[in-house]
PDB file of N, CA and C in Angstrom:
ATOM      1  N   UNK A   9      15.884   4.001   8.199  1.00  0.00           N
ATOM      2  CA  UNK A   9      15.112   3.133   9.073  1.00  0.00           C
ATOM      3  C   UNK A   9      13.800   2.763   8.374  1.00  0.00           C
ATOM      4  N   UNK A  10      13.462   1.523   8.461  1.00  0.00           N
ATOM      5  CA  UNK A  10      12.235   1.022   7.836  1.00  0.00           C
ATOM      6  C   UNK A  10      11.088   1.124   8.824  1.00  0.00           C
ATOM      7  N   UNK A  11       9.984   1.686   8.366  1.00  0.00           N
ATOM      8  CA  UNK A  11       8.804   1.695   9.233  1.00  0.00           C
ATOM      9  C   UNK A  11       7.608   1.205   8.448  1.00  0.00           C
ATOM     10  N   UNK A  12       6.807   0.403   9.095  1.00  0.00           N
ATOM     11  CA  UNK A  12       5.591  -0.117   8.476  1.00  0.00           C
ATOM     12  C   UNK A  12       4.415   0.571   9.133  1.00  0.00           C
ATOM     13  N   UNK A  13       3.594   1.221   8.314  1.00  0.00           N
ATOM     14  CA  UNK A  13       2.405   1.899   8.833  1.00  0.00           C
ATOM     15  C   UNK A  13       1.220   0.986   8.596  1.00  0.00           C
ATOM     16  N   UNK A  14       0.769   0.314   9.640  1.00  0.00           N
ATOM     17  CA  UNK A  14      -0.309  -0.662   9.475  1.00  0.00           C
ATOM     18  C   UNK A  14      -1.264  -0.611  10.657  1.00  0.00           C
ATOM     19  N   UNK A  15      -2.489  -0.911  10.388  1.00  0.00           N
ATOM     20  CA  UNK A  15      -3.493  -1.020  11.439  1.00  0.00           C
ATOM     21  C   UNK A  15      -3.991  -2.455  11.433  1.00  0.00           C
ATOM     22  N   UNK A  16      -3.787  -3.169  12.524  1.00  0.00           N
ATOM     23  CA  UNK A  16      -4.245  -4.548  12.598  1.00  0.00           C
ATOM     24  C   UNK A  16      -5.753  -4.600  12.462  1.00  0.00           C
ATOM     25  N   UNK A  17      -6.234  -5.549  11.706  1.00  0.00           N
ATOM     26  CA  UNK A  17      -7.666  -5.703  11.517  1.00  0.00           C
ATOM     27  C   UNK A  17      -8.203  -4.942  10.328  1.00  0.00           C
ATOM     28  N   UNK A  18      -7.420  -4.043   9.752  1.00  0.00           N
ATOM     29  CA  UNK A  18      -7.845  -3.290   8.576  1.00  0.00           C
ATOM     30  C   UNK A  18      -7.877  -4.244   7.387  1.00  0.00           C
ATOM     31  N   UNK A  19      -8.925  -4.139   6.568  1.00  0.00           N
ATOM     32  CA  UNK A  19      -9.035  -5.038   5.423  1.00  0.00           C
ATOM     33  C   UNK A  19      -9.710  -4.333   4.258  1.00  0.00           C
ATOM     34  N   UNK A  20      -9.547  -4.934   3.085  1.00  0.00           N
ATOM     35  CA  UNK A  20     -10.221  -4.465   1.875  1.00  0.00           C
ATOM     36  C   UNK A  20     -11.063  -5.619   1.361  1.00  0.00           C
ATOM     37  N   UNK A  21     -12.192  -5.297   0.768  1.00  0.00           N
ATOM     38  CA  UNK A  21     -13.063  -6.331   0.192  1.00  0.00           C
ATOM     39  C   UNK A  21     -12.936  -6.271  -1.319  1.00  0.00           C
ATOM     40  N   UNK A  22     -12.116  -7.165  -1.868  1.00  0.00           N
ATOM     41  CA  UNK A  22     -11.950  -7.262  -3.312  1.00  0.00           C
ATOM     42  C   UNK A  22     -12.668  -8.532  -3.732  1.00  0.00           C
ATOM     43  N   UNK A  23     -13.866  -8.386  -4.244  1.00  0.00           N
ATOM     44  CA  UNK A  23     -14.755  -9.513  -4.542  1.00  0.00           C
ATOM     45  C   UNK A  23     -14.016 -10.617  -5.281  1.00  0.00           C
ATOM     46  N   UNK A  24     -14.100 -11.860  -4.832  1.00  0.00           N
ATOM     47  CA  UNK A  24     -14.866 -12.353  -3.684  1.00  0.00           C
ATOM     48  C   UNK A  24     -14.030 -12.469  -2.414  1.00  0.00           C
ATOM     49  N   UNK A  25     -12.883 -11.810  -2.341  1.00  0.00           N
ATOM     50  CA  UNK A  25     -11.939 -11.982  -1.238  1.00  0.00           C
ATOM     51  C   UNK A  25     -11.996 -10.824  -0.246  1.00  0.00           C
ATOM     52  N   UNK A  26     -11.638 -11.132   0.994  1.00  0.00           N
ATOM     53  CA  UNK A  26     -11.386 -10.108   2.007  1.00  0.00           C
ATOM     54  C   UNK A  26      -9.880 -10.154   2.235  1.00  0.00           C
ATOM     55  N   UNK A  27      -9.225  -9.016   2.036  1.00  0.00           N
ATOM     56  CA  UNK A  27      -7.769  -8.959   2.084  1.00  0.00           C
ATOM     57  C   UNK A  27      -7.290  -8.256   3.347  1.00  0.00           C
ATOM     58  N   UNK A  28      -6.326  -8.864   4.020  1.00  0.00           N
ATOM     59  CA  UNK A  28      -5.730  -8.251   5.207  1.00  0.00           C
ATOM     60  C   UNK A  28      -4.728  -7.196   4.747  1.00  0.00           C
ATOM     61  N   UNK A  29      -5.029  -5.944   4.995  1.00  0.00           N
ATOM     62  CA  UNK A  29      -4.185  -4.834   4.563  1.00  0.00           C
ATOM     63  C   UNK A  29      -2.793  -4.926   5.172  1.00  0.00           C
ATOM     64  N   UNK A  30      -2.698  -5.339   6.416  1.00  0.00           N
ATOM     65  CA  UNK A  30      -1.402  -5.412   7.093  1.00  0.00           C
ATOM     66  C   UNK A  30      -0.443  -6.350   6.353  1.00  0.00           C
ATOM     67  N   UNK A  31      -0.947  -7.391   5.696  1.00  0.00           N
ATOM     68  CA  UNK A  31      -0.080  -8.294   4.935  1.00  0.00           C
ATOM     69  C   UNK A  31       0.595  -7.544   3.789  1.00  0.00           C
ATOM     70  N   UNK A  32      -0.153  -6.704   3.105  1.00  0.00           N
ATOM     71  CA  UNK A  32       0.426  -5.898   2.032  1.00  0.00           C
ATOM     72  C   UNK A  32       1.458  -4.921   2.556  1.00  0.00           C
ATOM     73  N   UNK A  33       1.169  -4.300   3.693  1.00  0.00           N
ATOM     74  CA  UNK A  33       2.121  -3.375   4.307  1.00  0.00           C
ATOM     75  C   UNK A  33       3.443  -4.074   4.607  1.00  0.00           C
ATOM     76  N   UNK A  34       3.355  -5.228   5.239  1.00  0.00           N
ATOM     77  CA  UNK A  34       4.557  -5.953   5.651  1.00  0.00           C
ATOM     78  C   UNK A  34       5.355  -6.431   4.445  1.00  0.00           C
ATOM     79  N   UNK A  35       4.695  -7.022   3.468  1.00  0.00           N
ATOM     80  CA  UNK A  35       5.413  -7.533   2.293  1.00  0.00           C
ATOM     81  C   UNK A  35       6.047  -6.410   1.479  1.00  0.00           C
ATOM     82  N   UNK A  36       5.300  -5.341   1.224  1.00  0.00           N
ATOM     83  CA  UNK A  36       5.847  -4.232   0.435  1.00  0.00           C
ATOM     84  C   UNK A  36       6.981  -3.523   1.167  1.00  0.00           C
ATOM     85  N   UNK A  37       6.964  -3.504   2.482  1.00  0.00           N
ATOM     86  CA  UNK A  37       8.037  -2.878   3.253  1.00  0.00           C
ATOM     87  C   UNK A  37       9.363  -3.597   3.044  1.00  0.00           C
ATOM     88  N   UNK A  38       9.332  -4.809   2.539  1.00  0.00           N
ATOM     89  CA  UNK A  38      10.558  -5.571   2.271  1.00  0.00           C
ATOM     90  C   UNK A  38      11.210  -5.193   0.946  1.00  0.00           C
ATOM     91  N   UNK A  39      10.519  -4.415   0.123  1.00  0.00           N
ATOM     92  CA  UNK A  39      11.104  -3.976  -1.149  1.00  0.00           C
ATOM     93  C   UNK A  39      12.308  -3.092  -0.822  1.00  0.00           C
ATOM     94  N   UNK A  40      13.456  -3.333  -1.461  1.00  0.00           N
ATOM     95  CA  UNK A  40      14.668  -2.593  -1.094  1.00  0.00           C
ATOM     96  C   UNK A  40      14.588  -1.080  -1.304  1.00  0.00           C
ATOM     97  N   UNK A  41      13.752  -0.604  -2.204  1.00  0.00           N
ATOM     98  CA  UNK A  41      13.674   0.838  -2.483  1.00  0.00           C
ATOM     99  C   UNK A  41      12.606   1.551  -1.654  1.00  0.00           C
ATOM    100  N   UNK A  42      11.835   0.800  -0.861  1.00  0.00           N
ATOM    101  CA  UNK A  42      10.729   1.394  -0.110  1.00  0.00           C
ATOM    102  C   UNK A  42      11.146   1.682   1.332  1.00  0.00           C
ATOM    103  N   UNK A  43      10.985   2.949   1.738  1.00  0.00           N
ATOM    104  CA  UNK A  43      11.281   3.351   3.113  1.00  0.00           C
ATOM    105  C   UNK A  43      10.053   3.190   4.002  1.00  0.00           C
ATOM    106  N   UNK A  44       8.887   3.608   3.484  1.00  0.00           N
ATOM    107  CA  UNK A  44       7.624   3.508   4.221  1.00  0.00           C
ATOM    108  C   UNK A  44       6.520   3.134   3.249  1.00  0.00           C
ATOM    109  N   UNK A  45       5.528   2.427   3.757  1.00  0.00           N
ATOM    110  CA  UNK A  45       4.399   2.035   2.914  1.00  0.00           C
ATOM    111  C   UNK A  45       3.151   1.882   3.771  1.00  0.00           C
ATOM    112  N   UNK A  46       2.034   2.195   3.171  1.00  0.00           N
ATOM    113  CA  UNK A  46       0.747   1.923   3.791  1.00  0.00           C
ATOM    114  C   UNK A  46      -0.216   1.537   2.678  1.00  0.00           C
ATOM    115  N   UNK A  47      -0.945   0.476   2.895  1.00  0.00           N
ATOM    116  CA  UNK A  47      -1.861  -0.054   1.887  1.00  0.00           C
ATOM    117  C   UNK A  47      -3.290   0.217   2.337  1.00  0.00           C
ATOM    118  N   UNK A  48      -4.132   0.631   1.389  1.00  0.00           N
ATOM    119  CA  UNK A  48      -5.538   0.909   1.686  1.00  0.00           C
ATOM    120  C   UNK A  48      -6.421   0.308   0.604  1.00  0.00           C
ATOM    121  N   UNK A  49      -7.669   0.080   0.962  1.00  0.00           N
ATOM    122  CA  UNK A  49      -8.673  -0.306  -0.018  1.00  0.00           C
ATOM    123  C   UNK A  49      -9.377   0.947  -0.510  1.00  0.00           C
ATOM    124  N   UNK A  50      -9.563   1.048  -1.827  1.00  0.00           N
ATOM    125  CA  UNK A  50     -10.270   2.192  -2.410  1.00  0.00           C
ATOM    126  C   UNK A  50     -11.458   1.675  -3.212  1.00  0.00           C
ATOM    127  N   UNK A  51     -12.531   2.444  -3.300  1.00  0.00           N
ATOM    128  CA  UNK A  51     -13.730   1.988  -4.014  1.00  0.00           C
ATOM    129  C   UNK A  51     -13.446   1.620  -5.471  1.00  0.00           C
ATOM    130  N   UNK A  52     -14.085   0.526  -5.913  1.00  0.00           N
ATOM    131  CA  UNK A  52     -13.975   0.065  -7.297  1.00  0.00           C
ATOM    132  C   UNK A  52     -15.354  -0.410  -7.739  1.00  0.00           C
ATOM    133  N   UNK A  53     -15.799   0.048  -8.897  1.00  0.00           N
ATOM    134  CA  UNK A  53     -17.140  -0.286  -9.386  1.00  0.00           C
ATOM    135  C   UNK A  53     -17.324  -1.772  -9.657  1.00  0.00           C
ATOM    136  N   UNK A  54     -16.265  -2.462 -10.062  1.00  0.00           N
ATOM    137  CA  UNK A  54     -16.373  -3.873 -10.439  1.00  0.00           C
ATOM    138  C   UNK A  54     -16.123  -4.801  -9.256  1.00  0.00           C
ATOM    139  N   UNK A  55     -15.028  -4.570  -8.519  1.00  0.00           N
ATOM    140  CA  UNK A  55     -14.611  -5.491  -7.460  1.00  0.00           C
ATOM    141  C   UNK A  55     -15.046  -5.079  -6.054  1.00  0.00           C
ATOM    142  N   UNK A  56     -15.680  -3.939  -5.915  1.00  0.00           N
ATOM    143  CA  UNK A  56     -16.054  -3.455  -4.583  1.00  0.00           C
ATOM    144  C   UNK A  56     -14.987  -2.541  -4.027  1.00  0.00           C
ATOM    145  N   UNK A  57     -13.792  -3.084  -3.838  1.00  0.00           N
ATOM    146  CA  UNK A  57     -12.627  -2.298  -3.442  1.00  0.00           C
ATOM    147  C   UNK A  57     -11.422  -2.818  -4.205  1.00  0.00           C
ATOM    148  N   UNK A  58     -10.478  -1.921  -4.429  1.00  0.00           N
ATOM    149  CA  UNK A  58      -9.222  -2.287  -5.063  1.00  0.00           C
ATOM    150  C   UNK A  58      -8.108  -1.885  -4.108  1.00  0.00           C
ATOM    151  N   UNK A  59      -6.969  -2.540  -4.211  1.00  0.00           N
ATOM    152  CA  UNK A  59      -5.854  -2.307  -3.305  1.00  0.00           C
ATOM    153  C   UNK A  59      -4.922  -1.244  -3.890  1.00  0.00           C
ATOM    154  N   UNK A  60      -4.595  -0.245  -3.066  1.00  0.00           N
ATOM    155  CA  UNK A  60      -3.671   0.823  -3.452  1.00  0.00           C
ATOM    156  C   UNK A  60      -2.572   0.912  -2.397  1.00  0.00           C
ATOM    157  N   UNK A  61      -1.319   1.026  -2.853  1.00  0.00           N
ATOM    158  CA  UNK A  61      -0.185   1.180  -1.944  1.00  0.00           C
ATOM    159  C   UNK A  61       0.356   2.603  -2.039  1.00  0.00           C
ATOM    160  N   UNK A  62       0.423   3.283  -0.911  1.00  0.00           N
ATOM    161  CA  UNK A  62       1.069   4.596  -0.827  1.00  0.00           C
ATOM    162  C   UNK A  62       2.499   4.351  -0.369  1.00  0.00           C
ATOM    163  N   UNK A  63       3.455   4.816  -1.157  1.00  0.00           N
ATOM    164  CA  UNK A  63       4.849   4.443  -0.967  1.00  0.00           C
ATOM    165  C   UNK A  63       5.732   5.681  -0.820  1.00  0.00           C
ATOM    166  N   UNK A  64       6.618   5.646   0.177  1.00  0.00           N
ATOM    167  CA  UNK A  64       7.686   6.629   0.319  1.00  0.00           C
ATOM    168  C   UNK A  64       8.972   5.881   0.002  1.00  0.00           C
ATOM    169  N   UNK A  65       9.706   6.384  -0.978  1.00  0.00           N
ATOM    170  CA  UNK A  65      10.914   5.697  -1.430  1.00  0.00           C
ATOM    171  C   UNK A  65      12.144   6.141  -0.645  1.00  0.00           C
ATOM    172  N   UNK A  66      13.136   5.256  -0.604  1.00  0.00           N
ATOM    173  CA  UNK A  66      14.436   5.599  -0.039  1.00  0.00           C
ATOM    174  C   UNK A  66      15.144   6.532  -1.014  1.00  0.00           C
ATOM    175  N   UNK A  67      15.853   7.477  -0.496  1.00  0.00           N
ATOM    176  CA  UNK A  67      16.528   8.463  -1.346  1.00  0.00           C
ATOM    177  C   UNK A  67      17.813   7.925  -1.965  1.00  0.00           C
ATOM    178  N   UNK A  68      18.379   6.882  -1.389  1.00  0.00           N
ATOM    179  CA  UNK A  68      19.702   6.427  -1.822  1.00  0.00           C
ATOM    180  C   UNK A  68      19.682   5.322  -2.872  1.00  0.00           C
ATOM    181  N   UNK A  69      18.523   4.937  -3.376  1.00  0.00           N
ATOM    182  CA  UNK A  69      18.437   3.854  -4.357  1.00  0.00           C
ATOM    183  C   UNK A  69      17.728   4.323  -5.616  1.00  0.00           C
ATOM    184  N   UNK A  70      17.898   3.544  -6.682  1.00  0.00           N
ATOM    185  CA  UNK A  70      17.214   3.826  -7.942  1.00  0.00           C
ATOM    186  C   UNK A  70      15.712   3.802  -7.705  1.00  0.00           C
ATOM    187  N   UNK A  71      15.036   4.736  -8.311  1.00  0.00           N
ATOM    188  CA  UNK A  71      13.584   4.852  -8.144  1.00  0.00           C
ATOM    189  C   UNK A  71      12.881   3.866  -9.072  1.00  0.00           C
ATOM    190  N   UNK A  72      12.123   2.921  -8.513  1.00  0.00           N
ATOM    191  CA  UNK A  72      11.365   1.998  -9.364  1.00  0.00           C
ATOM    192  C   UNK A  72      10.104   2.684  -9.893  1.00  0.00           C
ATOM    193  N   UNK A  73       9.582   2.159 -10.980  1.00  0.00           N
ATOM    194  CA  UNK A  73       8.299   2.656 -11.488  1.00  0.00           C
ATOM    195  C   UNK A  73       7.172   1.995 -10.697  1.00  0.00           C
ATOM    196  N   UNK A  74       5.980   2.551 -10.823  1.00  0.00           N
ATOM    197  CA  UNK A  74       4.813   1.945 -10.178  1.00  0.00           C
ATOM    198  C   UNK A  74       4.613   0.530 -10.695  1.00  0.00           C
ATOM    199  N   UNK A  75       4.829   0.324 -11.991  1.00  0.00           N
ATOM    200  CA  UNK A  75       4.665  -1.006 -12.588  1.00  0.00           C
ATOM    201  C   UNK A  75       5.652  -2.008 -12.000  1.00  0.00           C
ATOM    202  N   UNK A  76       6.886  -1.558 -11.715  1.00  0.00           N
ATOM    203  CA  UNK A  76       7.878  -2.447 -11.102  1.00  0.00           C
ATOM    204  C   UNK A  76       7.467  -2.838  -9.684  1.00  0.00           C
ATOM    205  N   UNK A  77       6.962  -1.895  -8.925  1.00  0.00           N
ATOM    206  CA  UNK A  77       6.513  -2.188  -7.556  1.00  0.00           C
ATOM    207  C   UNK A  77       5.324  -3.144  -7.592  1.00  0.00           C
ATOM    208  N   UNK A  78       4.403  -2.933  -8.521  1.00  0.00           N
ATOM    209  CA  UNK A  78       3.244  -3.815  -8.659  1.00  0.00           C
ATOM    210  C   UNK A  78       3.689  -5.227  -9.026  1.00  0.00           C
ATOM    211  N   UNK A  79       4.596  -5.357 -10.000  1.00  0.00           N
ATOM    212  CA  UNK A  79       5.085  -6.681 -10.415  1.00  0.00           C
ATOM    213  C   UNK A  79       5.818  -7.371  -9.266  1.00  0.00           C
ATOM    214  N   UNK A  80       6.643  -6.629  -8.537  1.00  0.00           N
ATOM    215  CA  UNK A  80       7.387  -7.180  -7.409  1.00  0.00           C
ATOM    216  C   UNK A  80       6.420  -7.699  -6.346  1.00  0.00           C
ATOM    217  N   UNK A  81       5.390  -6.911  -6.051  1.00  0.00           N
ATOM    218  CA  UNK A  81       4.439  -7.325  -5.014  1.00  0.00           C
ATOM    219  C   UNK A  81       3.553  -8.473  -5.480  1.00  0.00           C
ATOM    220  N   UNK A  82       3.257  -8.519  -6.765  1.00  0.00           N
ATOM    221  CA  UNK A  82       2.433  -9.616  -7.284  1.00  0.00           C
ATOM    222  C   UNK A  82       3.133 -10.960  -7.088  1.00  0.00           C
ATOM    223  N   UNK A  83       4.452 -10.978  -7.293  1.00  0.00           N
ATOM    224  CA  UNK A  83       5.230 -12.210  -7.093  1.00  0.00           C
ATOM    225  C   UNK A  83       5.191 -12.669  -5.640  1.00  0.00           C
ATOM    226  N   UNK A  84       5.106 -11.750  -4.713  1.00  0.00           N
ATOM    227  CA  UNK A  84       5.192 -12.083  -3.296  1.00  0.00           C
ATOM    228  C   UNK A  84       3.846 -12.179  -2.588  1.00  0.00           C
ATOM    229  N   UNK A  85       2.828 -11.523  -3.126  1.00  0.00           N
ATOM    230  CA  UNK A  85       1.521 -11.512  -2.462  1.00  0.00           C
ATOM    231  C   UNK A  85       0.483 -12.403  -3.119  1.00  0.00           C
ATOM    232  N   UNK A  86       0.674 -12.756  -4.362  1.00  0.00           N
ATOM    233  CA  UNK A  86      -0.309 -13.597  -5.029  1.00  0.00           C
ATOM    234  C   UNK A  86      -1.296 -12.799  -5.861  1.00  0.00           C
ATOM    235  N   UNK A  87      -2.055 -13.521  -6.660  1.00  0.00           N
ATOM    236  CA  UNK A  87      -2.908 -12.953  -7.683  1.00  0.00           C
ATOM    237  C   UNK A  87      -3.965 -11.971  -7.255  1.00  0.00           C
ATOM    238  N   UNK A  88      -4.586 -12.135  -6.103  1.00  0.00           N
ATOM    239  CA  UNK A  88      -5.667 -11.224  -5.723  1.00  0.00           C
ATOM    240  C   UNK A  88      -5.272 -10.232  -4.627  1.00  0.00           C
ATOM    241  N   UNK A  89      -4.072 -10.371  -4.057  1.00  0.00           N
ATOM    242  CA  UNK A  89      -3.682  -9.531  -2.928  1.00  0.00           C
ATOM    243  C   UNK A  89      -2.813  -8.329  -3.296  1.00  0.00           C
ATOM    244  N   UNK A  90      -2.159  -8.365  -4.421  1.00  0.00           N
ATOM    245  CA  UNK A  90      -1.208  -7.298  -4.741  1.00  0.00           C
ATOM    246  C   UNK A  90      -1.934  -5.996  -5.100  1.00  0.00           C
ATOM    247  N   UNK A  91      -1.289  -4.842  -4.859  1.00  0.00           N
ATOM    248  CA  UNK A  91      -1.931  -3.567  -5.185  1.00  0.00           C
ATOM    249  C   UNK A  91      -2.030  -3.366  -6.691  1.00  0.00           C
ATOM    250  N   UNK A  92      -3.161  -2.846  -7.127  1.00  0.00           N
ATOM    251  CA  UNK A  92      -3.350  -2.536  -8.547  1.00  0.00           C
ATOM    252  C   UNK A  92      -2.901  -1.126  -8.858  1.00  0.00           C
ATOM    253  N   UNK A  93      -2.679  -0.341  -7.792  1.00  0.00           N
ATOM    254  CA  UNK A  93      -2.250   1.045  -7.963  1.00  0.00           C
ATOM    255  C   UNK A  93      -1.183   1.356  -6.921  1.00  0.00           C
ATOM    256  N   UNK A  94      -0.167   2.107  -7.336  1.00  0.00           N
ATOM    257  CA  UNK A  94       0.880   2.571  -6.426  1.00  0.00           C
ATOM    258  C   UNK A  94       0.969   4.088  -6.560  1.00  0.00           C
ATOM    259  N   UNK A  95       0.942   4.766  -5.428  1.00  0.00           N
ATOM    260  CA  UNK A  95       1.069   6.220  -5.389  1.00  0.00           C
ATOM    261  C   UNK A  95       2.348   6.551  -4.628  1.00  0.00           C
ATOM    262  N   UNK A  96       3.246   7.298  -5.271  1.00  0.00           N
ATOM    263  CA  UNK A  96       4.488   7.709  -4.617  1.00  0.00           C
ATOM    264  C   UNK A  96       4.264   9.023  -3.874  1.00  0.00           C
ATOM    265  N   UNK A  97       4.771   9.074  -2.637  1.00  0.00           N
ATOM    266  CA  UNK A  97       4.593  10.250  -1.785  1.00  0.00           C
ATOM    267  C   UNK A  97       5.938  10.618  -1.161  1.00  0.00           C
ATOM    268  N   UNK A  98       6.073  11.863  -0.730  1.00  0.00           N
ATOM    269  CA  UNK A  98       7.283  12.265  -0.012  1.00  0.00           C
ATOM    270  C   UNK A  98       7.187  11.901   1.467  1.00  0.00           C
ATOM    271  N   UNK A  99       5.959  11.792   1.973  1.00  0.00           N
ATOM    272  CA  UNK A  99       5.709  11.377   3.359  1.00  0.00           C
ATOM    273  C   UNK A  99       4.280  10.860   3.448  1.00  0.00           C
ATOM    274  N   UNK A 100       4.071   9.902   4.329  1.00  0.00           N
ATOM    275  CA  UNK A 100       2.718   9.404   4.570  1.00  0.00           C
ATOM    276  C   UNK A 100       1.982  10.403   5.466  1.00  0.00           C
ATOM    277  N   UNK A 101       0.698  10.646   5.205  1.00  0.00           N
ATOM    278  CA  UNK A 101      -0.047  11.592   6.041  1.00  0.00           C
ATOM    279  C   UNK A 101      -0.306  11.000   7.427  1.00  0.00           C
ATOM    280  N   UNK A 102      -0.049  11.803   8.436  1.00  0.00           N
ATOM    281  CA  UNK A 102      -0.232  11.352   9.817  1.00  0.00           C
ATOM    282  C   UNK A 102      -1.379  12.098  10.465  1.00  0.00           C
ATOM    283  N   UNK A 103      -2.089  11.379  11.316  1.00  0.00           N
ATOM    284  CA  UNK A 103      -3.159  11.987  12.096  1.00  0.00           C
ATOM    285  C   UNK A 103      -2.602  12.598  13.368  1.00  0.00           C
ATOM    286  N   UNK A 104      -3.462  13.128  14.231  1.00  0.00           N
ATOM    287  CA  UNK A 104      -3.022  13.784  15.468  1.00  0.00           C
ATOM    288  C   UNK A 104      -2.306  12.851  16.445  1.00  0.00           C
ATOM    289  N   UNK A 105      -2.552  11.546  16.335  1.00  0.00           N
ATOM    290  CA  UNK A 105      -1.893  10.595  17.238  1.00  0.00           C
ATOM    291  C   UNK A 105      -0.566  10.093  16.688  1.00  0.00           C
ATOM    292  N   UNK A 106      -0.196  10.533  15.477  1.00  0.00           N
ATOM    293  CA  UNK A 106       1.055  10.093  14.869  1.00  0.00           C
ATOM    294  C   UNK A 106       0.920   8.846  14.019  1.00  0.00           C
ATOM    295  N   UNK A 107      -0.279   8.293  13.941  1.00  0.00           N
ATOM    296  CA  UNK A 107      -0.520   7.125  13.085  1.00  0.00           C
ATOM    297  C   UNK A 107      -0.838   7.586  11.671  1.00  0.00           C
ATOM    298  N   UNK A 108      -0.606   6.695  10.712  1.00  0.00           N
ATOM    299  CA  UNK A 108      -0.930   7.012   9.323  1.00  0.00           C
ATOM    300  C   UNK A 108      -2.432   7.223   9.195  1.00  0.00           C
ATOM    301  N   UNK A 109      -2.811   8.285   8.519  1.00  0.00           N
ATOM    302  CA  UNK A 109      -4.225   8.593   8.297  1.00  0.00           C
ATOM    303  C   UNK A 109      -4.717   7.825   7.073  1.00  0.00           C
ATOM    304  N   UNK A 110      -5.376   6.713   7.325  1.00  0.00           N
ATOM    305  CA  UNK A 110      -5.913   5.901   6.228  1.00  0.00           C
ATOM    306  C   UNK A 110      -6.967   6.689   5.447  1.00  0.00           C
ATOM    307  N   UNK A 111      -7.705   7.544   6.116  1.00  0.00           N
ATOM    308  CA  UNK A 111      -8.719   8.367   5.447  1.00  0.00           C
ATOM    309  C   UNK A 111      -8.061   9.264   4.388  1.00  0.00           C
ATOM    310  N   UNK A 112      -6.959   9.914   4.759  1.00  0.00           N
ATOM    311  CA  UNK A 112      -6.248  10.776   3.804  1.00  0.00           C
ATOM    312  C   UNK A 112      -5.643   9.953   2.668  1.00  0.00           C
ATOM    313  N   UNK A 113      -5.134   8.765   2.993  1.00  0.00           N
ATOM    314  CA  UNK A 113      -4.576   7.902   1.944  1.00  0.00           C
ATOM    315  C   UNK A 113      -5.650   7.471   0.955  1.00  0.00           C
ATOM    316  N   UNK A 114      -6.831   7.156   1.452  1.00  0.00           N
ATOM    317  CA  UNK A 114      -7.925   6.772   0.548  1.00  0.00           C
ATOM    318  C   UNK A 114      -8.263   7.913  -0.408  1.00  0.00           C
ATOM    319  N   UNK A 115      -8.253   9.149   0.100  1.00  0.00           N
ATOM    320  CA  UNK A 115      -8.502  10.308  -0.763  1.00  0.00           C
ATOM    321  C   UNK A 115      -7.411  10.427  -1.828  1.00  0.00           C
ATOM    322  N   UNK A 116      -6.165  10.253  -1.418  1.00  0.00           N
ATOM    323  CA  UNK A 116      -5.039  10.363  -2.344  1.00  0.00           C
ATOM    324  C   UNK A 116      -5.073   9.258  -3.390  1.00  0.00           C
ATOM    325  N   UNK A 117      -5.422   8.059  -2.971  1.00  0.00           N
ATOM    326  CA  UNK A 117      -5.413   6.904  -3.883  1.00  0.00           C
ATOM    327  C   UNK A 117      -6.645   6.837  -4.784  1.00  0.00           C
ATOM    328  N   UNK A 118      -7.716   7.513  -4.412  1.00  0.00           N
ATOM    329  CA  UNK A 118      -8.956   7.436  -5.199  1.00  0.00           C
ATOM    330  C   UNK A 118      -8.878   8.269  -6.461  1.00  0.00           C
TER     331      UNK A 118
END
């Protein structure tokens, strides 16, 4: 089952753009090898924030490299929206309400 972990209104500021995080979540969730994904903005000295995707892969398909996921998302999201970093996880961290903990993801991606 495919699940998208997204918070509406969440964004990253990648100078000079403001990026809607939910767009990255939705597009990356369409990758055939991705079971779950959550995208976060992480601090970057040059751009302000950089986009990082935390990915849980499907067990039944070939495992793509981080570079393959980045290239795939670049084709679908455009030049400034695609994640510059991909972190593979066995499960996305959840908070007490069952939602993805963006705070924990930022720590993992930083």
